[in-house]
Amino acid sequence: MKIKTVADVLKKEGLLAPELEALQADRANYSLCLIQPKGILTYDATGLRHANPGAAAIEFSAFIDEALARDADLAVTPEYSMPWDALTTALANGKAPKAGKLWAFGCESISFAQLVALREALNPIAKFVFEDLSDAAGAFVDPLAYVFWTQRKTGKKLDLVVLVQFKTEPMSDKQQFEVNHLRRGKLIYQFGEHGKSVRLTSFICSDVLKFDDALAAAVYDRGLILHIQLNP
């Protein structure tokens, strides 16, 4: 895996890095909205998802509403938990974090082709950005969707961005589920600027199996680290 700054990723898209309230290096508090959901999961060779999609849609749509009601600076869900339908419906209905806020949602598995289709379908609403895994092996990805507003390099217009990070290392289990079926990413995105703000870095569960001294050096200094994972 490789750490890549969000500033560098967005620069290629003609966008500036967002200025996030949770990463301001000052004495002010920032607010969190977290969920530890209960539910039954099902999985097969095509991915991992909620066994009761209707109930999950209600629960996670309500969580999005709660994050908005609380005006949370940072809202987080575990890996594989946020249904894509709940997120995309919210965005289509004009529900999104305010400028300066950040959603970090571990989403249900999705095929790379489905994610590309989502990017095209939602292009009028939000700009989806993610690394190209078209040549990678595997049936599905384990995605973390960052949702935020940021400014274009030219002009003052704000764009809504969905920056998707993929799990880079499969989990260990008796069925070798992710080992056999996960399409793995290579990039870990990092918000913030070294020496000027707190930096935020997220790891998806078994990403940390490959965590070494070089990665530690890249994230520890004034770092906020999210480690989202599936658990009982």
XYZ file of C-alpha atoms in Angstrom:
232
model
C 0.000 0.000 0.000
C 1.020 3.588 -0.548
C 0.027 6.772 1.286
C -1.184 9.454 -1.129
C -2.286 12.922 -0.065
C -5.821 13.959 -0.910
C -4.352 17.233 -2.180
C -2.379 15.344 -4.851
C -5.375 13.213 -5.825
C -7.714 16.182 -6.201
C -5.164 18.319 -8.014
C -5.494 16.013 -11.021
C -9.245 16.639 -10.942
C -8.852 20.424 -10.928
C -9.866 20.630 -7.260
C -8.280 21.939 -4.078
C -7.922 19.913 -0.889
C -10.825 20.486 1.526
C -10.349 22.475 4.715
C -11.884 20.223 7.358
C -12.967 21.488 10.756
C -12.010 18.240 12.491
C -8.388 18.703 11.397
C -7.805 22.240 12.608
C -4.775 22.253 14.931
C -6.318 24.376 17.679
C -8.040 24.001 21.051
C -11.552 23.856 19.642
C -13.516 20.636 20.003
C -14.853 18.822 16.983
C -17.966 16.652 16.924
C -18.226 12.992 15.952
C -21.195 10.890 14.889
C -20.484 7.145 14.995
C -22.581 4.023 14.572
C -21.972 0.446 15.710
C -24.824 -1.330 13.926
C -26.313 -4.730 14.626
C -27.461 -6.936 11.770
C -27.014 -10.138 9.826
C -24.621 -10.234 6.901
C -24.593 -12.559 3.946
C -21.825 -13.198 1.443
C -20.933 -15.140 -1.669
C -18.310 -14.961 -4.394
C -19.763 -11.641 -5.597
C -19.455 -9.793 -2.274
C -20.624 -9.115 1.269
C -23.873 -7.328 2.100
C -26.750 -6.975 4.557
C -29.052 -9.997 4.663
C -31.985 -7.634 5.286
C -31.422 -4.736 2.881
C -34.715 -3.048 3.739
C -33.900 -2.784 7.447
C -30.347 -1.668 6.665
C -31.608 1.085 4.371
C -33.839 2.435 7.141
C -31.101 2.250 9.796
C -28.389 3.917 7.751
C -30.649 6.536 6.200
C -31.559 7.461 9.783
C -27.844 7.621 10.652
C -27.224 10.063 7.804
C -30.111 12.186 9.067
C -28.646 12.047 12.592
C -25.217 13.153 11.381
C -26.845 16.090 9.607
C -29.027 16.977 12.596
C -25.994 16.979 14.891
C -23.986 18.958 12.332
C -21.174 16.461 12.956
C -17.698 17.467 11.828
C -16.875 13.814 11.214
C -19.295 10.889 10.715
C -17.985 7.317 10.500
C -19.429 3.849 9.819
C -17.656 0.456 9.953
C -16.490 -1.422 6.855
C -19.114 -3.147 4.716
C -21.949 -1.390 6.573
C -23.326 1.617 4.619
C -25.680 0.472 1.849
C -24.852 2.218 -1.404
C -28.542 2.808 -2.022
C -28.844 4.683 1.289
C -25.875 6.901 0.458
C -26.722 7.598 -3.172
C -30.391 8.258 -2.368
C -29.324 10.758 0.286
C -27.034 12.539 -2.154
C -29.711 12.573 -4.839
C -32.096 14.164 -2.333
C -29.648 16.930 -1.503
C -28.419 15.430 1.771
C -24.664 15.931 2.128
C -22.248 17.167 4.776
C -21.771 20.919 4.992
C -18.529 22.431 3.728
C -15.801 21.676 6.252
C -17.473 18.438 7.402
C -16.455 14.906 6.414
C -18.297 11.623 6.078
C -16.132 8.480 6.193
C -18.476 5.612 5.371
C -17.443 1.990 5.151
C -19.790 0.822 2.398
C -21.188 -2.528 1.343
C -19.095 -4.420 -1.179
C -19.604 -3.496 -4.801
C -18.094 -4.639 -8.080
C -15.693 -2.256 -9.755
C -17.977 -2.086 -12.804
C -20.944 -1.145 -10.595
C -18.901 1.610 -8.976
C -17.942 2.994 -12.389
C -21.642 2.981 -13.314
C -22.475 4.874 -10.103
C -19.828 7.459 -10.953
C -21.459 8.088 -14.310
C -25.022 8.100 -12.977
C -24.290 10.534 -10.134
C -21.908 12.791 -12.050
C -24.413 15.695 -12.105
C -24.607 15.542 -8.283
C -21.161 14.507 -7.058
C -17.725 13.832 -8.455
C -16.630 10.264 -7.727
C -12.865 9.772 -7.539
C -11.078 6.432 -7.089
C -8.055 4.556 -8.343
C -8.338 2.497 -11.527
C -8.679 -1.185 -10.641
C -9.896 -2.300 -14.059
C -6.897 -4.618 -14.459
C -6.939 -5.968 -10.878
C -8.166 -9.469 -10.071
C -11.181 -10.098 -7.870
C -14.964 -9.879 -8.004
C -15.650 -6.997 -5.600
C -14.072 -4.167 -3.615
C -14.315 -3.264 0.076
C -14.773 0.525 -0.197
C -14.480 3.470 2.169
C -16.376 6.481 0.793
C -15.243 9.923 1.922
C -17.882 12.571 1.194
C -17.012 16.274 1.375
C -17.198 19.620 -0.396
C -14.176 21.319 -1.866
C -13.344 24.229 -4.127
C -12.239 24.195 -7.718
C -8.748 25.477 -8.524
C -10.310 28.145 -10.724
C -13.303 30.043 -9.378
C -15.119 29.857 -6.079
C -17.658 27.144 -6.904
C -17.758 24.210 -4.489
C -17.982 20.643 -5.755
C -19.315 17.658 -3.811
C -16.762 14.850 -3.911
C -17.025 11.146 -3.124
C -13.455 9.895 -2.759
C -13.422 6.093 -2.581
C -10.560 4.202 -0.939
C -10.289 0.432 -1.376
C -9.092 -2.184 1.110
C -5.533 -3.162 0.212
C -5.063 -6.408 2.154
C -7.500 -9.329 2.530
C -8.655 -10.537 5.923
C -7.736 -13.981 7.200
C -10.584 -16.455 7.586
C -11.122 -20.188 7.167
C -12.965 -19.789 3.862
C -10.266 -17.486 2.420
C -13.208 -15.324 1.323
C -11.391 -12.062 0.649
C -8.187 -13.820 -0.364
C -10.074 -15.468 -3.225
C -12.549 -12.758 -4.213
C -11.418 -9.280 -3.082
C -10.202 -6.820 -5.696
C -7.484 -4.966 -3.816
C -6.516 -1.309 -3.969
C -3.030 0.104 -3.515
C -3.634 3.628 -2.174
C -4.368 4.974 1.299
C -5.574 8.587 1.172
C -4.447 11.164 3.732
C -6.244 14.426 4.501
C -4.468 17.455 5.941
C -1.087 19.074 5.453
C 1.998 18.109 7.414
C 3.004 20.838 9.856
C -0.097 22.931 9.232
C -2.997 20.747 10.340
C -3.861 17.429 11.887
C -3.737 14.678 9.255
C -6.445 12.042 8.912
C -5.671 8.558 7.615
C -8.028 5.576 7.511
C -7.270 1.879 7.379
C -9.867 -0.741 6.523
C -9.586 -3.706 8.892
C -6.819 -5.996 7.573
C -4.965 -3.137 5.855
C -3.006 -3.019 9.111
C -1.586 -6.500 8.512
C 0.903 -4.728 6.239
C 1.460 -1.774 8.580
C 5.216 -1.178 8.892
C 7.633 1.467 10.181
C 7.427 3.489 6.976
C 3.648 3.743 7.257
C 3.913 4.595 10.943
C 6.269 7.443 10.124
C 3.796 8.735 7.537
C 0.783 8.878 9.855
C 1.824 9.250 13.510
C 2.787 12.947 13.721
C -0.346 14.969 14.592
C -2.381 12.148 13.120
C -6.006 11.165 13.491
C -6.310 7.501 12.511
C -9.576 5.732 11.730
C -9.542 1.942 11.736
C -12.881 0.732 10.437
C -13.604 -2.978 10.638
C -16.304 -5.582 10.650
C -16.775 -7.271 14.032
C -19.442 -9.182 15.990
